[in-house]
Every structure is written in C-alpha cells, then in structure tokens.
Short mmCIF file of C-alpha atoms and ligand atoms in Angstrom, two decimals:
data_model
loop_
_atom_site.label_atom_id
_atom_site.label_comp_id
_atom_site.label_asym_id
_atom_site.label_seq_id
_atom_site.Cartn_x
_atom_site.Cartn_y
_atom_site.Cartn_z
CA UNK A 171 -6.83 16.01 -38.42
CA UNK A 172 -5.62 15.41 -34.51
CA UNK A 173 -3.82 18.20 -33.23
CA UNK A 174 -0.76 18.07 -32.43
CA UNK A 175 0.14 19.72 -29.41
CA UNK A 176 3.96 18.75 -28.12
CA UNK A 177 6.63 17.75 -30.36
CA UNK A 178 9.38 15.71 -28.87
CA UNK A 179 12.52 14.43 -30.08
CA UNK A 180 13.86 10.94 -29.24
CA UNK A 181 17.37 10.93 -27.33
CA UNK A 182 19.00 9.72 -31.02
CA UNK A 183 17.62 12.50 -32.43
CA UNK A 184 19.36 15.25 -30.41
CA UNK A 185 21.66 17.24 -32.24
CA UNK A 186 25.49 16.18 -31.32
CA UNK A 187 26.88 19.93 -32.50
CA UNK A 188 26.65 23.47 -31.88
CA UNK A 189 26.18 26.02 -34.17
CA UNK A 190 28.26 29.13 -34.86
CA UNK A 191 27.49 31.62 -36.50
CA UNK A 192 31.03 33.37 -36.75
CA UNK A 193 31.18 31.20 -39.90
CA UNK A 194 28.59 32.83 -41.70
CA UNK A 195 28.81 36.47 -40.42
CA UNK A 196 29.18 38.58 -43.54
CA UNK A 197 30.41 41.25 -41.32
CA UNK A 198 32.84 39.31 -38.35
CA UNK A 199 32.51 41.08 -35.08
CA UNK A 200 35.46 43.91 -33.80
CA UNK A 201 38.55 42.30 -31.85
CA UNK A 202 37.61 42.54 -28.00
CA UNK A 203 40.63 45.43 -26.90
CA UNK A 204 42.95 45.54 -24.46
CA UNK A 205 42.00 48.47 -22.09
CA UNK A 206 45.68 49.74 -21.85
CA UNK A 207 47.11 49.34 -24.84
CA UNK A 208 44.05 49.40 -26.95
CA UNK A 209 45.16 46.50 -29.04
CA UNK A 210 43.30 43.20 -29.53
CA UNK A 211 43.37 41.14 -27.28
CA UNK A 212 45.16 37.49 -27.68
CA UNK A 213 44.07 33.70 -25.80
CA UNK A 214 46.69 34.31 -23.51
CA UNK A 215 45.32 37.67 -21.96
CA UNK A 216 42.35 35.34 -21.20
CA UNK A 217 43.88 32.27 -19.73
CA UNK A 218 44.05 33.62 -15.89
CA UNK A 219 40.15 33.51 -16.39
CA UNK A 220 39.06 30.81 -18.97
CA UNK A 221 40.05 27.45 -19.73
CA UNK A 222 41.88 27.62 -23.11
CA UNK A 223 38.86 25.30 -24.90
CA UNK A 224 36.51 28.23 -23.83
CA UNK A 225 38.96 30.81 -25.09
CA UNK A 226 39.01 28.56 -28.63
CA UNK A 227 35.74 28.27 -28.81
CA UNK A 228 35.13 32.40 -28.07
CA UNK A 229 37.19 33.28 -31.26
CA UNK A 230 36.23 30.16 -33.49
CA UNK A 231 35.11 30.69 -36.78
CA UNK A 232 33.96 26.78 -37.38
CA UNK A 233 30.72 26.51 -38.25
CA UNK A 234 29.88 23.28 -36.13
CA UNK A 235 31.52 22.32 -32.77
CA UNK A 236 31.30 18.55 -31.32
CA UNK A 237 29.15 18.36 -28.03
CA UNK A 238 31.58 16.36 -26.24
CA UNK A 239 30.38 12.77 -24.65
CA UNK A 240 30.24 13.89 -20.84
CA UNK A 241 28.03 17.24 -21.17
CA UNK A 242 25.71 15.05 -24.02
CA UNK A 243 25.49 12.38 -21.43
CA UNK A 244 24.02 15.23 -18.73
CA UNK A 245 22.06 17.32 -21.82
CA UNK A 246 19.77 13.86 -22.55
CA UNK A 247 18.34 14.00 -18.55
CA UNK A 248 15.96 16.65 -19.96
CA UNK A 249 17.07 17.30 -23.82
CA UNK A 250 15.95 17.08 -26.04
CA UNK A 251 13.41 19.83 -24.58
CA UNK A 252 9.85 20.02 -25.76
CA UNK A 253 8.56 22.32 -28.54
CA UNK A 254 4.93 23.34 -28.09
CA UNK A 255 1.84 24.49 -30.19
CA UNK A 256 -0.07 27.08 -28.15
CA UNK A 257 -3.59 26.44 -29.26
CA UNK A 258 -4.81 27.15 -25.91
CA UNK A 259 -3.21 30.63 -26.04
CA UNK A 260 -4.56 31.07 -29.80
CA UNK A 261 -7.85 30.80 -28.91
CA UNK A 262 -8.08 33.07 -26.18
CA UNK A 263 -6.42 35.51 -28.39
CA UNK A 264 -8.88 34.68 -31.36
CA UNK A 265 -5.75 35.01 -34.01
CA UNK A 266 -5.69 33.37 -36.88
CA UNK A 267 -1.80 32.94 -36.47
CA UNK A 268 -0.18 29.78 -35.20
CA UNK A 269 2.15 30.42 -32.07
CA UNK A 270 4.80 27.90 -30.83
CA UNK A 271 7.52 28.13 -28.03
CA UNK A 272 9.99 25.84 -26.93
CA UNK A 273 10.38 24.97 -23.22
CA UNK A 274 13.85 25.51 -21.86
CA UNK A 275 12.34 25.54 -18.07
CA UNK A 276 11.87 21.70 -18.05
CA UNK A 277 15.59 20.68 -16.00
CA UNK A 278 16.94 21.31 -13.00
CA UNK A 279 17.75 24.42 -13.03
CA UNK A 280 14.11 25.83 -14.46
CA UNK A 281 15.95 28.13 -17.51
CA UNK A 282 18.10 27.62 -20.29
CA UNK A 283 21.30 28.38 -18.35
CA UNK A 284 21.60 24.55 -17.99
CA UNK A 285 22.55 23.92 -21.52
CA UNK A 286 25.60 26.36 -20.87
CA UNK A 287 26.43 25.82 -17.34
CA UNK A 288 27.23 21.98 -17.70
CA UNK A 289 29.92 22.45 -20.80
CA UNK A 290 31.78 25.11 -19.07
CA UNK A 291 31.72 23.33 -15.97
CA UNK A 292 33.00 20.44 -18.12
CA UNK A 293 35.91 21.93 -19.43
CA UNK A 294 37.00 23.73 -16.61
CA UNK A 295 37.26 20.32 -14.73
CA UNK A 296 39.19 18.77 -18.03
CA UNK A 297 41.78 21.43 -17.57
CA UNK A 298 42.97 20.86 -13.97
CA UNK A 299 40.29 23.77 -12.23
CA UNK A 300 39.24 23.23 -8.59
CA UNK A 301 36.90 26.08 -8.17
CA UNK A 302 35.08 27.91 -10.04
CA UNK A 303 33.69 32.20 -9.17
CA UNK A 304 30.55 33.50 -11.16
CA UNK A 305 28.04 35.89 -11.09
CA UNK A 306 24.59 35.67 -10.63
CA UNK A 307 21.11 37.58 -11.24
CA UNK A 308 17.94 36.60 -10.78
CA UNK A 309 19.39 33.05 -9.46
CA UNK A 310 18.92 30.87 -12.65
CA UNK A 311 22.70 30.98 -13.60
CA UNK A 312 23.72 30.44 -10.27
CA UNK A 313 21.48 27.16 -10.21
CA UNK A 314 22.79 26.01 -13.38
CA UNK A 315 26.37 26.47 -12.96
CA UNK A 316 25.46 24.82 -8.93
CA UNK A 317 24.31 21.50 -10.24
CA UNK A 318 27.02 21.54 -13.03
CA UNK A 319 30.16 22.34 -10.72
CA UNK A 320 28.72 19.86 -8.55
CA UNK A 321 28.73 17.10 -10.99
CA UNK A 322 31.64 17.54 -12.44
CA UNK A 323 33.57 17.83 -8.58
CA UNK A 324 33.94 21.59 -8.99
CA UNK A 325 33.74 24.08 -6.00
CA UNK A 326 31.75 26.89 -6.89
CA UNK A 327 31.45 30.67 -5.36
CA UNK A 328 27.90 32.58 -6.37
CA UNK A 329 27.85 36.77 -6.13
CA UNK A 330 24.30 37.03 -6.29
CA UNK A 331 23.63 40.31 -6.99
CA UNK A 332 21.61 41.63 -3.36
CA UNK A 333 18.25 42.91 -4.99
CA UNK A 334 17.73 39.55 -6.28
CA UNK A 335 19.12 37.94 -2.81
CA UNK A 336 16.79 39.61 -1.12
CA UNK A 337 13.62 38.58 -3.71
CA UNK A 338 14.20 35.06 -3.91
CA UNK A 339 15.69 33.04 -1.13
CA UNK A 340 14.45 30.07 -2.27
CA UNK A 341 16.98 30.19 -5.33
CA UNK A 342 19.86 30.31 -2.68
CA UNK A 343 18.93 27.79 -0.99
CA UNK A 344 18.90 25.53 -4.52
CA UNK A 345 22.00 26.96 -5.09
CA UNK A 346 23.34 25.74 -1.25
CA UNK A 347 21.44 21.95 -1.98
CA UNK A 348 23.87 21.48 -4.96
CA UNK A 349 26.40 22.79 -2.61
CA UNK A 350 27.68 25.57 -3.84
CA UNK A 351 28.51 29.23 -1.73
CA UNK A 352 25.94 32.19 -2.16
CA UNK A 353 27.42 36.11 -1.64
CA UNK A 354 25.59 38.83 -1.76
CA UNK A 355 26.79 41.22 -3.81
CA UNK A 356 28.46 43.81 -3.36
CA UNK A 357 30.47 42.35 -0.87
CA UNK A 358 32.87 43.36 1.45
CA UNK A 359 34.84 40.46 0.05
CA UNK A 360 36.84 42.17 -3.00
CA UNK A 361 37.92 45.50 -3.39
CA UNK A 362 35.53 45.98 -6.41
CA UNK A 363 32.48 45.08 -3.99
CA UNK A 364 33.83 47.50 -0.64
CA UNK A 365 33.81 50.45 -3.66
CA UNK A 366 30.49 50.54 -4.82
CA UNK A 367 29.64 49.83 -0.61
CA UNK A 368 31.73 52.88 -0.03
CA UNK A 369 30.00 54.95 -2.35
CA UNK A 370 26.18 53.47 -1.73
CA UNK A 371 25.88 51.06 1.50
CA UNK A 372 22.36 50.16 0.14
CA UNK A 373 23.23 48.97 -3.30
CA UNK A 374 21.22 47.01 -5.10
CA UNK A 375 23.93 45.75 -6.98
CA UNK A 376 24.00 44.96 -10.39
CA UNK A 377 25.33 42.12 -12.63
CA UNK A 378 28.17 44.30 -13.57
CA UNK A 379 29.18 44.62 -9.84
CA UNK A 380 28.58 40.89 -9.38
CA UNK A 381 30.95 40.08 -12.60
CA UNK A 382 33.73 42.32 -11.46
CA UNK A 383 33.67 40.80 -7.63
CA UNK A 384 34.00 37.30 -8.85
CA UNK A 385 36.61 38.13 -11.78
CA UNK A 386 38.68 39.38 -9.06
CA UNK A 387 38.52 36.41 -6.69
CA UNK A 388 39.48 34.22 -10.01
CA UNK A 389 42.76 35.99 -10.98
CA UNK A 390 43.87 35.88 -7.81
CA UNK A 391 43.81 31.95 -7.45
CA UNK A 392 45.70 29.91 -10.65
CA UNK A 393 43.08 27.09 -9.55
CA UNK A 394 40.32 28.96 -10.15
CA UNK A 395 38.56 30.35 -12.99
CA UNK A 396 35.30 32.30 -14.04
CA UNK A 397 32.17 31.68 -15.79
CA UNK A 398 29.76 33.74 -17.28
CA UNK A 399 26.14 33.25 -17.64
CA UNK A 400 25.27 35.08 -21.17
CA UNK A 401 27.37 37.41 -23.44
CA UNK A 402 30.53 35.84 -24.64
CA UNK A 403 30.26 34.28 -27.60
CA UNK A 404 31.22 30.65 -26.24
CA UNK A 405 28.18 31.03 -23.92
CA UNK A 406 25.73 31.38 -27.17
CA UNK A 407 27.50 28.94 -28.72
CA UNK A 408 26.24 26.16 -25.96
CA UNK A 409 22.97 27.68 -26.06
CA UNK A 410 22.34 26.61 -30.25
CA UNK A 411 21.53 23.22 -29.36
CA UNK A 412 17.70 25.24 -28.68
CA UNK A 413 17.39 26.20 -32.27
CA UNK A 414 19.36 23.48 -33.48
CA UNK A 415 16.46 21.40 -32.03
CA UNK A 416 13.85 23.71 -32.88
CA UNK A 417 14.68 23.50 -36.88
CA UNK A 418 14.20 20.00 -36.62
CA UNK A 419 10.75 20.16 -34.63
CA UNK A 420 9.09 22.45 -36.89
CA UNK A 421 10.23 20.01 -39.55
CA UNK A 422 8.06 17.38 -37.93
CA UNK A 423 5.46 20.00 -37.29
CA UNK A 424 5.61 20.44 -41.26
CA UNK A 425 5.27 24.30 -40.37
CA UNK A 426 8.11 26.94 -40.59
CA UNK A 427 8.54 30.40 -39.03
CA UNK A 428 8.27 33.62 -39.93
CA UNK A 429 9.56 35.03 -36.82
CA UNK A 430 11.08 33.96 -33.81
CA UNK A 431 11.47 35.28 -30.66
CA UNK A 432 13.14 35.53 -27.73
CA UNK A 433 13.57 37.85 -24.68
CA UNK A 434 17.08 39.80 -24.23
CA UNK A 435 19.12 39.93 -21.26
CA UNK A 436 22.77 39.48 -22.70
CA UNK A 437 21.83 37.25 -25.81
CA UNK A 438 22.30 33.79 -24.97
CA UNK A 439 18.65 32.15 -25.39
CA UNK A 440 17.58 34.72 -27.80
CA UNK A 441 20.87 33.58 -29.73
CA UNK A 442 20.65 30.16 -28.69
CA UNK A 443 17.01 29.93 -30.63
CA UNK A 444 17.09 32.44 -33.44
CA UNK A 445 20.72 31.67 -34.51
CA UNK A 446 20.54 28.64 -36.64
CA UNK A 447 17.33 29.92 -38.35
CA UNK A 448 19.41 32.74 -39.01
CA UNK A 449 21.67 30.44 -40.71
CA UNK A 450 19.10 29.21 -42.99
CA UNK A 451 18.44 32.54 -44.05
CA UNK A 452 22.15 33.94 -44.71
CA UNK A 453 22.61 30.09 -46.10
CA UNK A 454 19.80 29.12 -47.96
CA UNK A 455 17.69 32.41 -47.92
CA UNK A 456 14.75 31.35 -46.23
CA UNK A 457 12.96 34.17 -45.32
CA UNK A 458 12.57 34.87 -41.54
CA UNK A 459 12.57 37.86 -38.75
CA UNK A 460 14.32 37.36 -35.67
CA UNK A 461 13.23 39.70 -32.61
CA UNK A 462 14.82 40.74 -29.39
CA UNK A 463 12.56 42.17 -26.55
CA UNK A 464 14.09 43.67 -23.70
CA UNK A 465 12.80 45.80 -20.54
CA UNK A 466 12.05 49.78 -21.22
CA UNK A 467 14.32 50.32 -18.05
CA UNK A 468 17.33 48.47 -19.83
CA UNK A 469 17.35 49.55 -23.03
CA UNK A 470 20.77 48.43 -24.58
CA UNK A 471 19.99 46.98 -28.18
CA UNK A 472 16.93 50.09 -28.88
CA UNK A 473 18.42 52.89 -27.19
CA UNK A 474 22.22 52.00 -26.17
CA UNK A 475 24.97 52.74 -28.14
CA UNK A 476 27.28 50.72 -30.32
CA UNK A 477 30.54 50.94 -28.44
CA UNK A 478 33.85 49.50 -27.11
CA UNK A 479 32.58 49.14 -23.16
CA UNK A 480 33.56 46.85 -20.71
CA UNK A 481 31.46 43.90 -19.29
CA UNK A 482 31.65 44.49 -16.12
CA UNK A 483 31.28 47.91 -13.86
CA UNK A 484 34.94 47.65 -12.46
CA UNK A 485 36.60 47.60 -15.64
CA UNK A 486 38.12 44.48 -15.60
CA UNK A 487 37.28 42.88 -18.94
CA UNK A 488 38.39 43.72 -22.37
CA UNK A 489 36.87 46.33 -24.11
CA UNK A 490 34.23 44.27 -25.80
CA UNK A 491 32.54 46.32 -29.10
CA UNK A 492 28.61 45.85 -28.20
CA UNK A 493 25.64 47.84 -27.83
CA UNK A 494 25.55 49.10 -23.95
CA UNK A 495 24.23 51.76 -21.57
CA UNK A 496 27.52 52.20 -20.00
CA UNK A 497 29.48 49.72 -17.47
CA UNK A 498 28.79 52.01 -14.48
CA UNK A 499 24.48 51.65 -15.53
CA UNK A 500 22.57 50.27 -12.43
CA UNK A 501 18.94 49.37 -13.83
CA UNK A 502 16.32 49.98 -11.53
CA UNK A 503 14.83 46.83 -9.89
CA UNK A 504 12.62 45.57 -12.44
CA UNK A 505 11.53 41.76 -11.16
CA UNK A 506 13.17 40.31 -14.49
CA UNK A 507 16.75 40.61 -12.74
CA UNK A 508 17.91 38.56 -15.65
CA UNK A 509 17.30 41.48 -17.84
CA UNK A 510 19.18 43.67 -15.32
CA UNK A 511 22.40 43.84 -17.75
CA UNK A 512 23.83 47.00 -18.98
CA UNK A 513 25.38 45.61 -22.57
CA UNK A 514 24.60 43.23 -25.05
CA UNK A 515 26.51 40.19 -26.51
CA UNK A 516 28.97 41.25 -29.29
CA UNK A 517 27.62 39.05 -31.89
CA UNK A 518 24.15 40.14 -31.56
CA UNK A 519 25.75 43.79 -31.32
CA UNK A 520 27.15 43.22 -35.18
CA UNK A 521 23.90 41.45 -36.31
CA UNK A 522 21.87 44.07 -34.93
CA UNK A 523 24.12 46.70 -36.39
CA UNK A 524 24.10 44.82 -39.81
CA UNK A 525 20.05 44.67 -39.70
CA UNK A 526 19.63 41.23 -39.40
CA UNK A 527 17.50 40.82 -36.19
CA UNK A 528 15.33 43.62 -34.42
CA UNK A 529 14.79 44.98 -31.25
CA UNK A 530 11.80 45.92 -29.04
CA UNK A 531 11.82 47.11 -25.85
CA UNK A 532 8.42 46.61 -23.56
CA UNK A 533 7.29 47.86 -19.69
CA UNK A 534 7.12 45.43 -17.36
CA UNK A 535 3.39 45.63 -16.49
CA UNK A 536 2.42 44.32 -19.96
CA UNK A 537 4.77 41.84 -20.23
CA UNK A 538 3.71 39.97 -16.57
CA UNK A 539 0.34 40.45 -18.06
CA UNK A 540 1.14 38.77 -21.39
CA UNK A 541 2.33 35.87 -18.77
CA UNK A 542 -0.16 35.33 -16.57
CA UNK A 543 -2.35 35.23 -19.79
CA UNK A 544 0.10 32.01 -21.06
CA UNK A 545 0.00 30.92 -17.13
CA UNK A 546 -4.23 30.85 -17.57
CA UNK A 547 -4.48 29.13 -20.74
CA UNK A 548 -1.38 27.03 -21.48
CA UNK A 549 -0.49 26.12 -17.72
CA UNK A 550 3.35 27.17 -17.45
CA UNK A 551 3.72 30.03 -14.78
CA UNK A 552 6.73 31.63 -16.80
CA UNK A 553 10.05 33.16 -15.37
CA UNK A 554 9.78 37.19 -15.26
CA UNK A 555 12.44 37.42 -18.15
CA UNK A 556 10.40 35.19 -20.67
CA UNK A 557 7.09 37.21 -20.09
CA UNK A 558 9.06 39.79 -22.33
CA UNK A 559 9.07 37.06 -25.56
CA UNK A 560 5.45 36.44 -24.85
CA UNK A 561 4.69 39.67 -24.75
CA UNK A 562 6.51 40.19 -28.02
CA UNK A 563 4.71 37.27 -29.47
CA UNK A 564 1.08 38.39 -28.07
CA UNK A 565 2.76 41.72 -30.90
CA UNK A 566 3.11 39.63 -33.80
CA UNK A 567 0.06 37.78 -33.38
CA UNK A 568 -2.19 40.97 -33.13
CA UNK A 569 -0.41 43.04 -35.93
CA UNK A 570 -1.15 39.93 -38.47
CA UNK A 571 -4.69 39.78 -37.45
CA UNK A 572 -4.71 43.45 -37.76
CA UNK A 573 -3.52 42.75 -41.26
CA UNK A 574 -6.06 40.14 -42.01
CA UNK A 575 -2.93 38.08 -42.39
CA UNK A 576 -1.97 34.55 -41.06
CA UNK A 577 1.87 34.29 -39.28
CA UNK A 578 4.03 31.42 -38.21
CA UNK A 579 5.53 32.40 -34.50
CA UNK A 580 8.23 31.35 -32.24
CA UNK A 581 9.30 32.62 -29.40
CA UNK A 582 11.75 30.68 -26.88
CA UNK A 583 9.81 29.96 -23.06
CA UNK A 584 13.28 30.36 -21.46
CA UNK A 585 12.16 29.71 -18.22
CA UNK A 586 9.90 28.84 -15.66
CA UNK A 587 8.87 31.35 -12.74
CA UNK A 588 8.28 29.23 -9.84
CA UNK A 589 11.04 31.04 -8.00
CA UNK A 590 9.11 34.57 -8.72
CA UNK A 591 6.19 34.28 -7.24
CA UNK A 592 7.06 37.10 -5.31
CA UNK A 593 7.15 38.98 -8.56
CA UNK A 594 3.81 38.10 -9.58
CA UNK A 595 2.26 38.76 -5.88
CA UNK A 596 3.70 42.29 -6.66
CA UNK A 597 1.64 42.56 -10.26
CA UNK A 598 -1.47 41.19 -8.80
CA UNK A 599 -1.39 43.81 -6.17
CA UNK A 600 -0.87 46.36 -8.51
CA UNK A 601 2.31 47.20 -7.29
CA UNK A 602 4.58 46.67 -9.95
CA UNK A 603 5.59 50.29 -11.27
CA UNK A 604 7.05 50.92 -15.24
CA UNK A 605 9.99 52.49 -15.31
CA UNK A 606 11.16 53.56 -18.56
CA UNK A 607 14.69 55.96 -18.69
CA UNK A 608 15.13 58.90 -20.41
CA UNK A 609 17.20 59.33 -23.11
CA UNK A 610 19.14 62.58 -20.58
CA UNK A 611 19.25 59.36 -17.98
CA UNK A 612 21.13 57.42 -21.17
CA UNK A 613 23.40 60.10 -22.27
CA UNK A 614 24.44 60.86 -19.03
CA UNK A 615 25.01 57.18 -18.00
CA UNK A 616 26.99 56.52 -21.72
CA UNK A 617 29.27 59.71 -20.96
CA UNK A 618 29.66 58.71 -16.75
CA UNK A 619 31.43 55.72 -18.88
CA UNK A 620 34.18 57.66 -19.84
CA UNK A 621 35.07 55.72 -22.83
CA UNK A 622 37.87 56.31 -25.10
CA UNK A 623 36.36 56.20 -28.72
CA UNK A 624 37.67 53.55 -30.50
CA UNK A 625 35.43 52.66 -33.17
C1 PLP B 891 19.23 34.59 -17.61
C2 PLP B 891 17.89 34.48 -18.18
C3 PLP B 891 17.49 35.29 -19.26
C4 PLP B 891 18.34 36.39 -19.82
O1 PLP B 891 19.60 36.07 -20.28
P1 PLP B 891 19.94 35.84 -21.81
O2 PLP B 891 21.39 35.54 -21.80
O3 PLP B 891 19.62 37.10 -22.56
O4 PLP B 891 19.13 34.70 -22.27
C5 PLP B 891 16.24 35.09 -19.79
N1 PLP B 891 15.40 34.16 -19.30
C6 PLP B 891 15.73 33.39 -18.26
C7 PLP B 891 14.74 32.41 -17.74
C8 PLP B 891 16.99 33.51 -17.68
O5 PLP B 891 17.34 32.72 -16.66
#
C-alpha cells in the first residue's frame, strides 16, 4: 500500500462550528469572582473590555457555535490546515508507533493564534470598536491579532513583553507591516507598567505585566477594547476548529488516537486539538489520553496550585479559579516566551482537576533537541513552544516501544520557528541553560500572591 503522508481537507469540508466543551463538563468550571466583593462576576462587569458576543460566548454552555461567514471567509486562505504522518520521524526513532501532528504554522501569522485572532477581531469591529490593546509574548499573538485588526479596519496597540522584544525584532517588524503599534513592555505608558519599572528598571517583563498595561489603556477609552491571546474560554473555543478538523482527518487516515498532544502555555492549542476528542470520550467513550507539556521553569498545571488568582500581575481581572504560580510569578527567560504564563485556562484547570487530561512538565534543552530532531527528518524548523509537544510525543513513542507495544500519537505542531532562530543559535552553542524552580521558589511565589482563599 502507498503511504500516505499529508491529509488535506477540501474547503467544503471545513468544519462551519466550534466546539464547546462547557456542554459536556460533568463538573462546570467555578464562577470567575469579583475581586471586591467576591461574588461572581456578571456580562456587564466585562463589557468595558469585551464585546458582549465574546462575553456570550465565555459563559456559553452550547455545545456548537456557528463560525460566522466573514472569519470562515479569512479561515479558508490557509484552513483547512494539513494533518501529517511522520514516517520520516518514525524511522529515525525506530518505533513501532505511528506519530501524526497537525500543522497550525502554515498562515500568516506562523502559529495557531490566527484561528483566534481573526473572530475576535471580527466581533469587535461588528460592535462599533475602533481600536483594539493586547498583549503579546513571544510575538505570534501579536502577528495574529496584526493581520486580523488590519483586515477588519481595526487599530491595534501590541505590549510586547521586552525579553521577547529584545529576541525577535523581526516579529515587530511583521507586526508594524500589518500596521499595527509595538510597546515594549513594561512601559512607562500606564501606571501598571511605571510600577514594576519602579521596582526593577531591567524587567524582563512578563505576560502578566503585558496583560495588565493593555487592560488599562482599554478601560480608559469606550472605543476600545482588549483581546487576549490564550486562557479565556472564548479564546479555546475559536481554537476547536484544530481538533474539529483533526477528528475528521484521522477518519480518512482510517487510524484513531490513543493520545494527543499538545504543548501548554495558557491552553488554547492544547484545548483547541484535544478538546473534541475529549468529547468523543465523555460522549461516546472512546478511549483516549490527552497530555499537556509545559516548561520545568513554569510549572502551573504539575506543580501550581488550584486557586482563585488573577490573570494578570496588576490585579485587574476577575478572580479566575485555575491552576497558577501566582499573578506576581516572573518565569525566567526560557526562549519559549509563549510558555512564559503564570496560570492556566480555567477549563483545563477543572479537567485537569477532574483527571481527564495530564500534565508533564520538560527542560528546555530536551525539548529544542526533540525539535531539531523533527527539523532533520520531517523538514519543519518548529516554534520554541511546540518543541515541548514533540518532546512529549518523542515520550509516548519510546515508553510503547519500551512496552513492546504499538501506539497511535498526536500531538498539535502549533507553530513554526522561523522567528527563533536566535533561540536555536543559543542551543547549538550550548548555551541554552535548564532552569527548573523549586518547590520553596513556588510556595513563596503562591503566598507573595496574597490570595484570599475562596475555594
Ligand atoms: C502562543 C503559543 C503557544 C502557547 O499558547 P497556548 O495558548 O497554550 O497554545 C504555543 N505555541 C505557539 C506556536 C504559540 O504561538
């Protein structure tokens, strides 16, 4: 039989719905909490920052949302994406397991933060918003909310958090093509920014910095509003049309699998992949694992704790109930500044919680070896972030050969690291340390939070 290395989807086959998995939660996630009062927290205490359609969607427990027409029409320029066979990868490996990955580094933005960025640019435009604030880490949310805004006739201000500023320029300057504003971050633009300047004047800054500078310049402007990159459960909903397509792809593959993968920065592509398998399972009980791999220096899901925390290191979000390290956590500068995020989604947070997906948590070295390893034999250079789902899929393969056992794998190639080659300049010179924190480091950052407990 001919292999069969890429399976593609016609436009007409594209799925025309997202998936969400509020509706089949058997436990449904903790209100988010107002920080003052302590009481949930209602649509209207989010309007000054999300269009109400967002603020449906975050709390909606139906289990299929329409796509509308204008973000489908920008989703079929490079959906639906690819799914792969690596038999290239196999080989060199000498497993007896099949691996697959889907490519979500294929558009313009080179990640998955496409899929996301164009809907919310979308409805903020449908409700009357001229400009839009958001954060960004590594760069690849920034990109993908640049191109978006732009389309749609959106201005849009960037706090690109400085470590990752000063890494990659070139992302910047992609971000200043589609026209959008780049700030380093902190700034000495908002009053959240000039504190943690105050305090540190060589901050590397952090995505929790970065969220709380550009939440501020939103609520002070009724025509503008803010956008997240991962998290909030209207971001993962965008983000199912992966899996959505995925299911159907392994159909045509006539294979199924046992686990799937993805890497963990807030949740969305891990979500965005595993979620409608995970369906099938609470559904239809098909029997699958669904695996989380995050960095050793940002442990949230294996060593965080379950908590009400903010999102943000000002403290100007809800509380949202979710596995963190603390709001105030500043991860070292591990070259996956994607990862660099000190919580974890809230619906992931309950599944976790409830046991039904896992977590792993690797050092860096290994993972940008596990990717230069896909770079050599499948041809993709990978984004920094996605060398952590590799690396957990490099795991699964060994442990079933270990156990003289075929496996089925999955994992989700979030992105493309043609941006990072500074990154991988680093690892080949050996100059890429591990970090991994301690669990007095942990403690101490989860009490510095100064949380009521509310659980
Ligand atoms: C942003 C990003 C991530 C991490 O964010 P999640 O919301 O956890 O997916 C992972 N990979 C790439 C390529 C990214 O751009």
């Amino acid at each position: 039989m001919e292999k069969i290395r890429k399976i593609i989807l016609s436009e007409n086959e594209m799925p025309r719905q997202w998936y969400n998995i509020q509706a089949d939660m058997p436990n449904k996630p903790l209100p988010p909490l107002n920080p003052a009062t302590h009481k949930p927290v209602g649509p209207e205490d989010l309007a000054a920052v999300f269009p109400m359609e967002l603020i449906k969607q975050e709390v909606s427990t139906e289990r299929y949302i329409d796509i509308p027409d204008e973000v489908l029409d920008l989703y079929r320029i490079f959906r639906p994406s690819p799914l792969f066979r690596a038999f290239n990868l196999e080989k060199a490996l000498g497993t007896k397991s099949k691996i697959y990955y889907k490519y979500e580094g294929g558009n313009y933005s080179g990640s998955h933060k496409a899929n996301t960025a164009i809907a919310q640019a979308y409805y903020n435009k449908a409700e009357g918003v001229r400009r839009i604030t958001t954060e960004t880490g590594a760069g690849q949310w920034g990109s993908a909310m640049s191109f978006a805004c732009h389309h749609f006739g959106l201005e849009l201000v960037v706090f690109m958090v400085r470590v990752s500023f000063d890494q990659k320029p070139g992302r910047k300057l992609l971000m200043n093509t589609y026209n959008a504003k780049v700030i380093p971050s902190p700034s000495t633009m908002t009053a959240a920014g000039r504190s943690v300047l105050e305090q540190d004047p060589d901050s590397p800054g952090s995505l929790g910095i970065a969220i709380s500078e550009a939440m501020e310049v939103a609520i002070q402007d009724p025509y503008t509003k803010y956008s997240l990159g991962s998290v909030l459960n209207h971001v993962i909903l965008h983000q199912t049309i992966i899996g959505q397509e995925a299911l159907i792809q392994m159909e045509k593959a006539g294979d199924y699998p046992d686990v799937v993968i993805g890497c963990f920065g807030g949740g969305s592509n891990f979500s965005g992949i595993a979620f409608p398998f995970l369906r099938e399972k609470l559904l239809n009980g098909k029997d699958i694992r669904l695996v989380t791999v995050e960095p050793a220096s940002c442990p949230k899901l294996t060593k965080g704790k379950f908590m009400y925390d903010f999102g943000d290191t000002a403290g100007m979000t809800p509380l949202l109930p979710m596995y963190s390290l603390g709001h105030n956590f500043i991860p070292d500068k591990i070259h996956a500044g994607g990862l660099r995020y000190h919580g974890a989604g809230v619906l992931v947070s309950q599944l976790l919680k409830d046991g039904f997906i896992e977590a792993k948590a690797k050092l860096q070295r290994e993972c940008f070896e596990a990717g230069v390893l896909f770079a050599r034999t499948e041809g993709i250079l990978p984004a920094p972030e996605s060398n952590y789902a590799i690396a957990g899929a490099l795991d699964e393969a060994r442990k079933a050969d270990l156990e003289g056992v075929s496996k089925t794998i999955l994992f989700n190639l979030s992105g493309h690291g043609h941006f990072d080659i500074s990154a991988y300049e680093k690892y080949f010179e050996n100059n890429l340390p591990d970090h991994e924190l301690s669990s007095e480091e942990i403690d101490k950052s989860i009490a510095n939070a100064n949380l009521p407990n509310l659980m």
